[in-house]
PDB file of C-alpha atoms in Angstrom:
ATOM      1  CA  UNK A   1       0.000   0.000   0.000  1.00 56.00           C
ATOM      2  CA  UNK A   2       2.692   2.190   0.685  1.00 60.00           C
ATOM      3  CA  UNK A   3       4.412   1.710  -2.349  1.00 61.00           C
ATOM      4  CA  UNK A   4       1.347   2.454  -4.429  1.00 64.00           C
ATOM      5  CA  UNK A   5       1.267   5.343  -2.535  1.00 62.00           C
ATOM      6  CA  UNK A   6       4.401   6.629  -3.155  1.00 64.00           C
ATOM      7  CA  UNK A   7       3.938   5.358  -7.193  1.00 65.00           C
ATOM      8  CA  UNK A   8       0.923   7.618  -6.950  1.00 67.00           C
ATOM      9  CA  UNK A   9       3.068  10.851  -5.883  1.00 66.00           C
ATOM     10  CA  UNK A  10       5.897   9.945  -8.644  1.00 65.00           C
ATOM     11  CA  UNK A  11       3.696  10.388 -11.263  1.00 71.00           C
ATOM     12  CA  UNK A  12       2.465  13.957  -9.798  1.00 72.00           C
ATOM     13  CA  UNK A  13       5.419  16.077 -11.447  1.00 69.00           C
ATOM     14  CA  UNK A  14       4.015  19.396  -9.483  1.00 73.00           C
ATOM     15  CA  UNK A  15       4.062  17.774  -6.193  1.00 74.00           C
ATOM     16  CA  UNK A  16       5.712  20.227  -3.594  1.00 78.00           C
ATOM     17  CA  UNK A  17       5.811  20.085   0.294  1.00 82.00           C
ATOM     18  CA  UNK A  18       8.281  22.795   2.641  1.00 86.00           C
ATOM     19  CA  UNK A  19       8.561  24.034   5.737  1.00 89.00           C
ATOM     20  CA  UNK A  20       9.029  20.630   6.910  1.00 92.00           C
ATOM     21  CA  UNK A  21      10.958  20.832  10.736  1.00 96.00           C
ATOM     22  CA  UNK A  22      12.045  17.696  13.052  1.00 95.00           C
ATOM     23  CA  UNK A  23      13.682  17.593  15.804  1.00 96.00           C
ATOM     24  CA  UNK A  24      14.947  14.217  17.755  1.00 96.00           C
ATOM     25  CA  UNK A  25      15.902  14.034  21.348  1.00 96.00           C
ATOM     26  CA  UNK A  26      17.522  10.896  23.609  1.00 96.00           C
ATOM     27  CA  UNK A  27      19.756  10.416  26.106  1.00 94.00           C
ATOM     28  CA  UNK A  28      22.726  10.927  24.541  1.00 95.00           C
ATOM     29  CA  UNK A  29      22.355  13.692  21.678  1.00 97.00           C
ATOM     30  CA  UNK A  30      19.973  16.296  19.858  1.00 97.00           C
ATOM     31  CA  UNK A  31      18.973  16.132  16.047  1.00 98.00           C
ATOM     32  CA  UNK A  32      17.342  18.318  14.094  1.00 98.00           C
ATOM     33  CA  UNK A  33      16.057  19.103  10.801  1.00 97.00           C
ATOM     34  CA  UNK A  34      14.520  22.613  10.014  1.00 97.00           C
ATOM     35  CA  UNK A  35      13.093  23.668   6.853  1.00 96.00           C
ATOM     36  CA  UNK A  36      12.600  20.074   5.155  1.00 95.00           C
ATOM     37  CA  UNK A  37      11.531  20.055   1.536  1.00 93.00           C
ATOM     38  CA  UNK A  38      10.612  17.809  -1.613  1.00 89.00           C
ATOM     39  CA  UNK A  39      10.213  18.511  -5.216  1.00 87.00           C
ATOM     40  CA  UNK A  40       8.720  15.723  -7.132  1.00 82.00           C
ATOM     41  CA  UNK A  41       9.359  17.404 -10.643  1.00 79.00           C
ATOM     42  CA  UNK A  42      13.030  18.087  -9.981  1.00 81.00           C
ATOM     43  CA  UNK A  43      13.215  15.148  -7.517  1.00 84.00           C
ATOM     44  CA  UNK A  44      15.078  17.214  -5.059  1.00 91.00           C
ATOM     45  CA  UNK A  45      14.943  16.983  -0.888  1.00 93.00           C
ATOM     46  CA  UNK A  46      16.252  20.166   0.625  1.00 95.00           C
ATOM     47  CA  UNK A  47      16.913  20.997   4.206  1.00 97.00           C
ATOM     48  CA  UNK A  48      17.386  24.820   5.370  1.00 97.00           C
ATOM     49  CA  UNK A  49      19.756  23.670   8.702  1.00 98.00           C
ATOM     50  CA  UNK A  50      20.526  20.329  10.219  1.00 98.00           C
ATOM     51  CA  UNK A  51      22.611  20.073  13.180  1.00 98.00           C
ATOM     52  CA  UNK A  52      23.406  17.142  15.752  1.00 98.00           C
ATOM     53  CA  UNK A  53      24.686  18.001  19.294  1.00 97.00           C
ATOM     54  CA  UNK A  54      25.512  15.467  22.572  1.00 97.00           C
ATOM     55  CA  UNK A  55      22.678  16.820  25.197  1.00 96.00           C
ATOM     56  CA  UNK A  56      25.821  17.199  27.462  1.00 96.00           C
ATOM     57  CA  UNK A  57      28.780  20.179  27.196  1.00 94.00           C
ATOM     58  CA  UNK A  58      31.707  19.191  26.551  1.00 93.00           C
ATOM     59  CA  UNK A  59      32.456  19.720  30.540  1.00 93.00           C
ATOM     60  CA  UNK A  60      29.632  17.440  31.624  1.00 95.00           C
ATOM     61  CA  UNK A  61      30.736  15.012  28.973  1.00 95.00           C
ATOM     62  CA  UNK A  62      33.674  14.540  29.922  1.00 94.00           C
ATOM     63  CA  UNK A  63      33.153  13.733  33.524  1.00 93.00           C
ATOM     64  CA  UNK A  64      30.860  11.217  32.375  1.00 93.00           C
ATOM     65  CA  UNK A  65      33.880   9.087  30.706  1.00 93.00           C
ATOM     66  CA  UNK A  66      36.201   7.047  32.376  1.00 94.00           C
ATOM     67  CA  UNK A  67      38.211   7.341  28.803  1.00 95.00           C
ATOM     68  CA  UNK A  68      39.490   9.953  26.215  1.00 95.00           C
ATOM     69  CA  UNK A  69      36.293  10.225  23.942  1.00 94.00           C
ATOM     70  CA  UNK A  70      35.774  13.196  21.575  1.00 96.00           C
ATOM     71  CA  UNK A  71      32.727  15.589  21.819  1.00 97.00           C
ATOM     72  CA  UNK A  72      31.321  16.209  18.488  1.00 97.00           C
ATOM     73  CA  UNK A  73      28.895  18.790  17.193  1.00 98.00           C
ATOM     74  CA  UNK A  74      27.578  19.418  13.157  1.00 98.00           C
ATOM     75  CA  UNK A  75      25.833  22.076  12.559  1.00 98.00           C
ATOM     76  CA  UNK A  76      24.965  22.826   7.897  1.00 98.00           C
ATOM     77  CA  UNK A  77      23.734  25.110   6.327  1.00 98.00           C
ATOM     78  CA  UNK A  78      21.162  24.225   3.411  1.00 98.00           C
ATOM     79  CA  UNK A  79      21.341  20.473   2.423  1.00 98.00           C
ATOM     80  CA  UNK A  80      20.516  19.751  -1.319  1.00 97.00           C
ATOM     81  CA  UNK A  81      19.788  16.003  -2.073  1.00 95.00           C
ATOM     82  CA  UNK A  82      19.586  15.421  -6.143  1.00 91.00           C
ATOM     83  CA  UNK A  83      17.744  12.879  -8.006  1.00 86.00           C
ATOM     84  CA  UNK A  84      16.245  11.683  -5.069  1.00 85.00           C
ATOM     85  CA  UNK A  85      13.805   8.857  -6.354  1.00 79.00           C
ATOM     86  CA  UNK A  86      11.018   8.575  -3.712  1.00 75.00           C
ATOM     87  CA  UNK A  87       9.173   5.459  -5.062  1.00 73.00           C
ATOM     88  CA  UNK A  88      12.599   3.423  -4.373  1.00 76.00           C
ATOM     89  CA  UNK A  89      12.589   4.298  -0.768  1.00 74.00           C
ATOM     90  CA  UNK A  90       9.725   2.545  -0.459  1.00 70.00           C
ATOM     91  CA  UNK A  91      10.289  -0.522  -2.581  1.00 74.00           C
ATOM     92  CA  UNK A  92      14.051  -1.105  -2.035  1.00 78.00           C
ATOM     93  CA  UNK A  93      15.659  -2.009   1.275  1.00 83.00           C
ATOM     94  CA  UNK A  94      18.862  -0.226   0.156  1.00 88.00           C
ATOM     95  CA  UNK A  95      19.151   3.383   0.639  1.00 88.00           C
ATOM     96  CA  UNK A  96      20.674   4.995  -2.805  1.00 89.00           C
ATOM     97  CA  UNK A  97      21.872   8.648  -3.094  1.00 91.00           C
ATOM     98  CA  UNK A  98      22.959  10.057  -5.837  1.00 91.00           C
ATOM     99  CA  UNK A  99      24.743  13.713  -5.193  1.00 94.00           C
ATOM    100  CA  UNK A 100      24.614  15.492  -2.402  1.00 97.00           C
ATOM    101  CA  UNK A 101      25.511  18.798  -1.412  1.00 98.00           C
ATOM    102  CA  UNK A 102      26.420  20.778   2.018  1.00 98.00           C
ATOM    103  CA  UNK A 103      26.607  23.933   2.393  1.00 98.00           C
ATOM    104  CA  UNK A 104      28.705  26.180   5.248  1.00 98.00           C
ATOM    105  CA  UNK A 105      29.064  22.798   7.636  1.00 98.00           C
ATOM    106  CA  UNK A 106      31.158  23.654  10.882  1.00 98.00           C
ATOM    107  CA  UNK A 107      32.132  20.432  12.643  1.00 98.00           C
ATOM    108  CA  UNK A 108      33.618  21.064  16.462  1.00 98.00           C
ATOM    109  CA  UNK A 109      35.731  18.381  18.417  1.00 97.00           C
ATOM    110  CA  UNK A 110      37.125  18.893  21.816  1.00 97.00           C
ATOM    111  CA  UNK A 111      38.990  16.407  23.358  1.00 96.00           C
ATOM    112  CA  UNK A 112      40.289  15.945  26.939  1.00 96.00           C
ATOM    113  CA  UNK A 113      43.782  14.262  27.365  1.00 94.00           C
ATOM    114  CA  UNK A 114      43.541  14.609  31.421  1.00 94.00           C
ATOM    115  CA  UNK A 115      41.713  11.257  30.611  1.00 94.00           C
ATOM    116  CA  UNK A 116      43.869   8.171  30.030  1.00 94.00           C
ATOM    117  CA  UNK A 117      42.973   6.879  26.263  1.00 93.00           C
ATOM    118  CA  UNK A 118      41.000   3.537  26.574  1.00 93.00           C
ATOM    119  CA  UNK A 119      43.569   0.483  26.132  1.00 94.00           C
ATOM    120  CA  UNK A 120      43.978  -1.719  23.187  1.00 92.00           C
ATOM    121  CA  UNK A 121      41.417   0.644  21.586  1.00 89.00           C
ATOM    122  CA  UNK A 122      42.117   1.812  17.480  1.00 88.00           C
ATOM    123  CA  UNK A 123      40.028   4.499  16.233  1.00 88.00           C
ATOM    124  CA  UNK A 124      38.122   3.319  12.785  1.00 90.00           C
ATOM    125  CA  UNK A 125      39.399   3.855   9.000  1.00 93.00           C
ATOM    126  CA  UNK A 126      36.348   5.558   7.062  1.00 95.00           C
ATOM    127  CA  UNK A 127      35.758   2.277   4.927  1.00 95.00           C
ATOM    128  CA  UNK A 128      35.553   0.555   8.542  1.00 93.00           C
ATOM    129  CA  UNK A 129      32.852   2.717  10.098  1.00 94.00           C
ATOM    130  CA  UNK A 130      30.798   2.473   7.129  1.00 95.00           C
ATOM    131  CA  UNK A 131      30.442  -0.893   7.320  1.00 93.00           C
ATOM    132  CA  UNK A 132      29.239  -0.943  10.577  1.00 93.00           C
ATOM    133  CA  UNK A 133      26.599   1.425   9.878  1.00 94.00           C
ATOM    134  CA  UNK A 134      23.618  -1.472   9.855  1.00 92.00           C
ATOM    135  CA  UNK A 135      21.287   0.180   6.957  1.00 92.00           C
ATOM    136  CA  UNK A 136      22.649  -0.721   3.265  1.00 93.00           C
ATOM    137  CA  UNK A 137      23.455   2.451   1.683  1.00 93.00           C
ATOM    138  CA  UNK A 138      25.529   3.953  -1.394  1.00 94.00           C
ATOM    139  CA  UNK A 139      25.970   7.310  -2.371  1.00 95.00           C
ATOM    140  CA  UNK A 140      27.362   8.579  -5.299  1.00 96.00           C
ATOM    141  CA  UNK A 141      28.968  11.679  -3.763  1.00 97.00           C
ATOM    142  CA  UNK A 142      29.068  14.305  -1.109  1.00 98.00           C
ATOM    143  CA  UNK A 143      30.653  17.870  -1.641  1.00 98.00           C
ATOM    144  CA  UNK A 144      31.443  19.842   1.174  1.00 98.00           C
ATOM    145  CA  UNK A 145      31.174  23.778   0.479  1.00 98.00           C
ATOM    146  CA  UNK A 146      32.702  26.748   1.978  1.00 98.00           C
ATOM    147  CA  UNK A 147      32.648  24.532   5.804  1.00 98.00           C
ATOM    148  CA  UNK A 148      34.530  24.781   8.681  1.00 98.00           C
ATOM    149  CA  UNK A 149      36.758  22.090  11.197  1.00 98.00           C
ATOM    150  CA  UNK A 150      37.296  23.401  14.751  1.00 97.00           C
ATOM    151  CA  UNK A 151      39.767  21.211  17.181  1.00 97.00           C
ATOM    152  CA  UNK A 152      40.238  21.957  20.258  1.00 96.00           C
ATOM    153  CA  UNK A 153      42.226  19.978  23.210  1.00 95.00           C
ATOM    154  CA  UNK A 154      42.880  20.500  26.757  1.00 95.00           C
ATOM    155  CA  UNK A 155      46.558  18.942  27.642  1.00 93.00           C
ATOM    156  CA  UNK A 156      46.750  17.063  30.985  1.00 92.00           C
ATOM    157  CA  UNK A 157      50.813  18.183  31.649  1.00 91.00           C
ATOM    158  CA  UNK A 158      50.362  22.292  30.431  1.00 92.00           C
ATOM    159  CA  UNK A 159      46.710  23.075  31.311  1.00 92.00           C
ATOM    160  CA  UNK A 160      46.187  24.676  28.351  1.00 93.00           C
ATOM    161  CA  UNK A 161      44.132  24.715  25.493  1.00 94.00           C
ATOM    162  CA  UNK A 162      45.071  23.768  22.272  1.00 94.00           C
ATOM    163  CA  UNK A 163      43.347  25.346  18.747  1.00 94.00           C
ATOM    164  CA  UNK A 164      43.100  23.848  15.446  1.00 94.00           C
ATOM    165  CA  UNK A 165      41.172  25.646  12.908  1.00 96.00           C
ATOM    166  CA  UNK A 166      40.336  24.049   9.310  1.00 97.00           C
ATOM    167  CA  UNK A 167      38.202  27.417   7.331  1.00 98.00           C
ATOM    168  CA  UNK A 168      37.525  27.807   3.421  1.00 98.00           C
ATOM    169  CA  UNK A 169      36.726  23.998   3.462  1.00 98.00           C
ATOM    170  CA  UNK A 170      36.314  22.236  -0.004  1.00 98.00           C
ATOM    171  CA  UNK A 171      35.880  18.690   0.125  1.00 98.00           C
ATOM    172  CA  UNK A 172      34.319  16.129  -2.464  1.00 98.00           C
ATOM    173  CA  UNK A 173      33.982  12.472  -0.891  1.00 98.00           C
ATOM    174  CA  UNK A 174      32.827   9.660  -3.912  1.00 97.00           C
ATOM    175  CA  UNK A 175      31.623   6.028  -4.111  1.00 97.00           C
ATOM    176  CA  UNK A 176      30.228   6.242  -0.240  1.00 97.00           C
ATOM    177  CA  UNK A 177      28.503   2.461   0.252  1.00 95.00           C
ATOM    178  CA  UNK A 178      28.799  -1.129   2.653  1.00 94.00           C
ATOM    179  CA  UNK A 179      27.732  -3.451   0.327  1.00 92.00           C
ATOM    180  CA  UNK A 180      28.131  -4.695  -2.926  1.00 91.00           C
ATOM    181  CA  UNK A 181      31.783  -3.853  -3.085  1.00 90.00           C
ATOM    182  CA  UNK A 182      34.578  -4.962  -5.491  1.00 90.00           C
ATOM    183  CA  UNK A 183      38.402  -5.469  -5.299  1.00 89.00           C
ATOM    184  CA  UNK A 184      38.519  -2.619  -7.256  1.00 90.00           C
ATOM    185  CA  UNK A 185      36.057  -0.235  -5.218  1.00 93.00           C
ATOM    186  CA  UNK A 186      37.599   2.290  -2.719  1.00 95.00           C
ATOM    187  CA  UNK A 187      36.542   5.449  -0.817  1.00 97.00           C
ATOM    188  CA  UNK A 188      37.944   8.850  -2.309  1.00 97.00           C
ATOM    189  CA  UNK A 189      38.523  11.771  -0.657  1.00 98.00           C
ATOM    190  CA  UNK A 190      39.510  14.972  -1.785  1.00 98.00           C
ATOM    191  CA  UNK A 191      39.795  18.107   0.108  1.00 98.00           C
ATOM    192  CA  UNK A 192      40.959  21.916   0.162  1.00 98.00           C
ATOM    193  CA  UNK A 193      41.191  24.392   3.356  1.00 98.00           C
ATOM    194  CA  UNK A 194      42.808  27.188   5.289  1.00 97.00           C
ATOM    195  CA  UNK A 195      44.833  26.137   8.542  1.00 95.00           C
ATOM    196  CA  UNK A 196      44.979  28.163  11.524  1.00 93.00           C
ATOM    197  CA  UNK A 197      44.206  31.049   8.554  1.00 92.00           C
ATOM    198  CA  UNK A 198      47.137  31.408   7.919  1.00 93.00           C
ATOM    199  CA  UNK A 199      48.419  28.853   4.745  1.00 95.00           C
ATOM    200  CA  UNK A 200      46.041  26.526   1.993  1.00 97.00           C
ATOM    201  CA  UNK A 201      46.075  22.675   2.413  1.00 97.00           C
ATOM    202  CA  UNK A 202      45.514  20.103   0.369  1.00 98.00           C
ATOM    203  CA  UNK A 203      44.572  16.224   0.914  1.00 97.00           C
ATOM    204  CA  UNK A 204      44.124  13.540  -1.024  1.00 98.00           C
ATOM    205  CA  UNK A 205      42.808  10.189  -0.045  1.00 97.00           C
ATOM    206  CA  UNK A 206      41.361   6.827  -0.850  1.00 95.00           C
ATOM    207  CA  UNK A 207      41.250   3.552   0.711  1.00 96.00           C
ATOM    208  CA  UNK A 208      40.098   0.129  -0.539  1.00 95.00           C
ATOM    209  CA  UNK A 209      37.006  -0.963  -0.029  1.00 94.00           C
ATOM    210  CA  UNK A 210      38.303  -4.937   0.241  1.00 92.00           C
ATOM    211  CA  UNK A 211      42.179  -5.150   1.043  1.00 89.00           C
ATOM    212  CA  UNK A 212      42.079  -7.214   3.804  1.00 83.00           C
ATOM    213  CA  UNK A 213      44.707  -4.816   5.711  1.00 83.00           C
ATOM    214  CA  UNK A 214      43.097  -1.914   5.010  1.00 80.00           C
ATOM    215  CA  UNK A 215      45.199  -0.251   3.254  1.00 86.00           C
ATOM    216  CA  UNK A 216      44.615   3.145   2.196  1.00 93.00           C
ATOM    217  CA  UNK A 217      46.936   6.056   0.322  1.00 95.00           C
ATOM    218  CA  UNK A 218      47.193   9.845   1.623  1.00 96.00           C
ATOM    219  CA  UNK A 219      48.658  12.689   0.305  1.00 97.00           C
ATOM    220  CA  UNK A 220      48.974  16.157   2.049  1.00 96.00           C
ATOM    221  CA  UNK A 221      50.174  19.260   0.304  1.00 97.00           C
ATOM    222  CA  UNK A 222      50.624  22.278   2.203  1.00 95.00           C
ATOM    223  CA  UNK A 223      51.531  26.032   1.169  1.00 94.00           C
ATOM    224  CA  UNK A 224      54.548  27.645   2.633  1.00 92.00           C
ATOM    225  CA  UNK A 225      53.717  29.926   5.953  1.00 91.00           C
ATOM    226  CA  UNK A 226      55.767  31.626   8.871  1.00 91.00           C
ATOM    227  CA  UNK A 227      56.167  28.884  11.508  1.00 89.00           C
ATOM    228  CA  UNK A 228      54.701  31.240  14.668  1.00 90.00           C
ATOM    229  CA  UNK A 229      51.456  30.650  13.112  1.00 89.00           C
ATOM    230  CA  UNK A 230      51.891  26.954  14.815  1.00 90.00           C
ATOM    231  CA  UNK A 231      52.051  28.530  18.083  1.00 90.00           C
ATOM    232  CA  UNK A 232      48.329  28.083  19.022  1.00 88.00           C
ATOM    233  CA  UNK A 233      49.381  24.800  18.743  1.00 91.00           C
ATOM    234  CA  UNK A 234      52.785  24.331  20.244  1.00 91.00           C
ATOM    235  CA  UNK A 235      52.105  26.175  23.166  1.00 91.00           C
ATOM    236  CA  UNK A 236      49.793  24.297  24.704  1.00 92.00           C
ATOM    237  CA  UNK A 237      50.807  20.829  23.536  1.00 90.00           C
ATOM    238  CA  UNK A 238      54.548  20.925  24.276  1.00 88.00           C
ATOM    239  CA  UNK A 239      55.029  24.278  25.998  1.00 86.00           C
ATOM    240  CA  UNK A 240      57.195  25.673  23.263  1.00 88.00           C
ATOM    241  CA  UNK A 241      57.161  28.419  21.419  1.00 88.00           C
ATOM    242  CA  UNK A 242      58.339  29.590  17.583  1.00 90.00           C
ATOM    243  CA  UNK A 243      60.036  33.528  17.169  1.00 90.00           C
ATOM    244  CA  UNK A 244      60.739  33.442  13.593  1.00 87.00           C
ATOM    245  CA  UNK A 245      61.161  31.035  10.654  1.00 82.00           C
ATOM    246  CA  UNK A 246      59.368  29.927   7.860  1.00 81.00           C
TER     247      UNK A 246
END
């Protein structure tokens, strides 16, 4: 019934719906969706804002861990989703994307090394965490536009805060999927951004899909800069500073 539902809405090119808003709360985080739209004709989904926050701060996080664990927010700008075909939602247990695009994204992390880091514990390769994401899913692509990466990190031995800021991001990420893979199938990665505002840096990466190791290539390019620009950095991670040099 559903499916002859959606069928039913396919085949009505002028179907339009806005001003769609959700908004998902649990014990752990806050999700929401504002401004949620669909164009049958151009088969388009468009969201005005998404964002996704822990319920804690990072202060009330942290004393809730007996372990280093980062505290992540995402907050976008307008969300396009192209050639989104709503009749194979229905009918098809795999979720298929074709292109999508985010605009102005800032993604914060802030991490707490007065906690010990949990032993024998490996943090995830992409291709890894996408495969333990339970819903089959492939995307063609996702561009990133104009976003923003903020680190941050409080260090246990100088008390201090550490800054790491990623601005002008560019980033186009291809062939996004868990299933269905081939030996020649890998995750791409390419990106362009500002550090600490002060030089341009490139990356380039992919990693297989199926290599049994995991292996993966990167490649990090990154323009020439005066070294005290590292300061925000050095500082408060090894209590050192840089006069001069380039």
């Amino acid at each position: 019934a559903t499916a002859h539902v959606l069928r039913q809405l396919k085949n009505n090119p002028t179907l339009f719906v806005n001003s769609i808003d959700l908004e998902e709360i649990t014990a752990s985080s806050i999700i929401k969706a504002n401004g949620i739209g669909y164009s049958n004709g151009g088969k388009t989904v468009s969201i005005d804002s998404f964002s996704y926050k822990p319920t804690k701060n990072r202060e009330e996080f942290m004393k809730m861990n007996v372990y280093q664990k980062d505290h992540m927010e995402l907050k976008t700008g307008k969300v396009s989703i192209r050639n989104f075909d709503i009749e194979r939602l229905a009918t098809d247990s795999n979720l298929q994307l074709n292109y999508i695009v985010v605009e102005n994204p800032v993604f914060s992390v802030y991490k707490d090394k007065r906690l010990p880091l949990q032993p024998g514990y490996i943090k995830a390769m992409p291709v890894e965490l996408l495969k333990k994401i339970k819903q089959r899913l492939h995307i063609d692509s996702i561009r990133l536009v104009d976003g923003k990466l903020l680190y941050e990190e409080y260090n246990e031995k100088t008390e201090m805060l550490a800054k790491i800021d990623l601005t002008e991001l560019q980033t186009l990420i291809r062939n996004i999927g868990n299933y269905n893979n081939t030996a020649t199938d890998s995750l791409y990665i390419l990106s362009s951004s500002r550090l600490l505002d002060t030089t341009n840096i490139f990356l380039r990466f992919h990693e297989s899909y199926t290599d049994s190791i995991g292996s993966f290539l990167l490649r990090v390019r990154i323009g020439k800069f005066g070294l005290p620009a590292l300061n925000s950095v050095l500082l408060p991670t090894a209590n050192m500073k840089i006069n001069k040099g380039w």
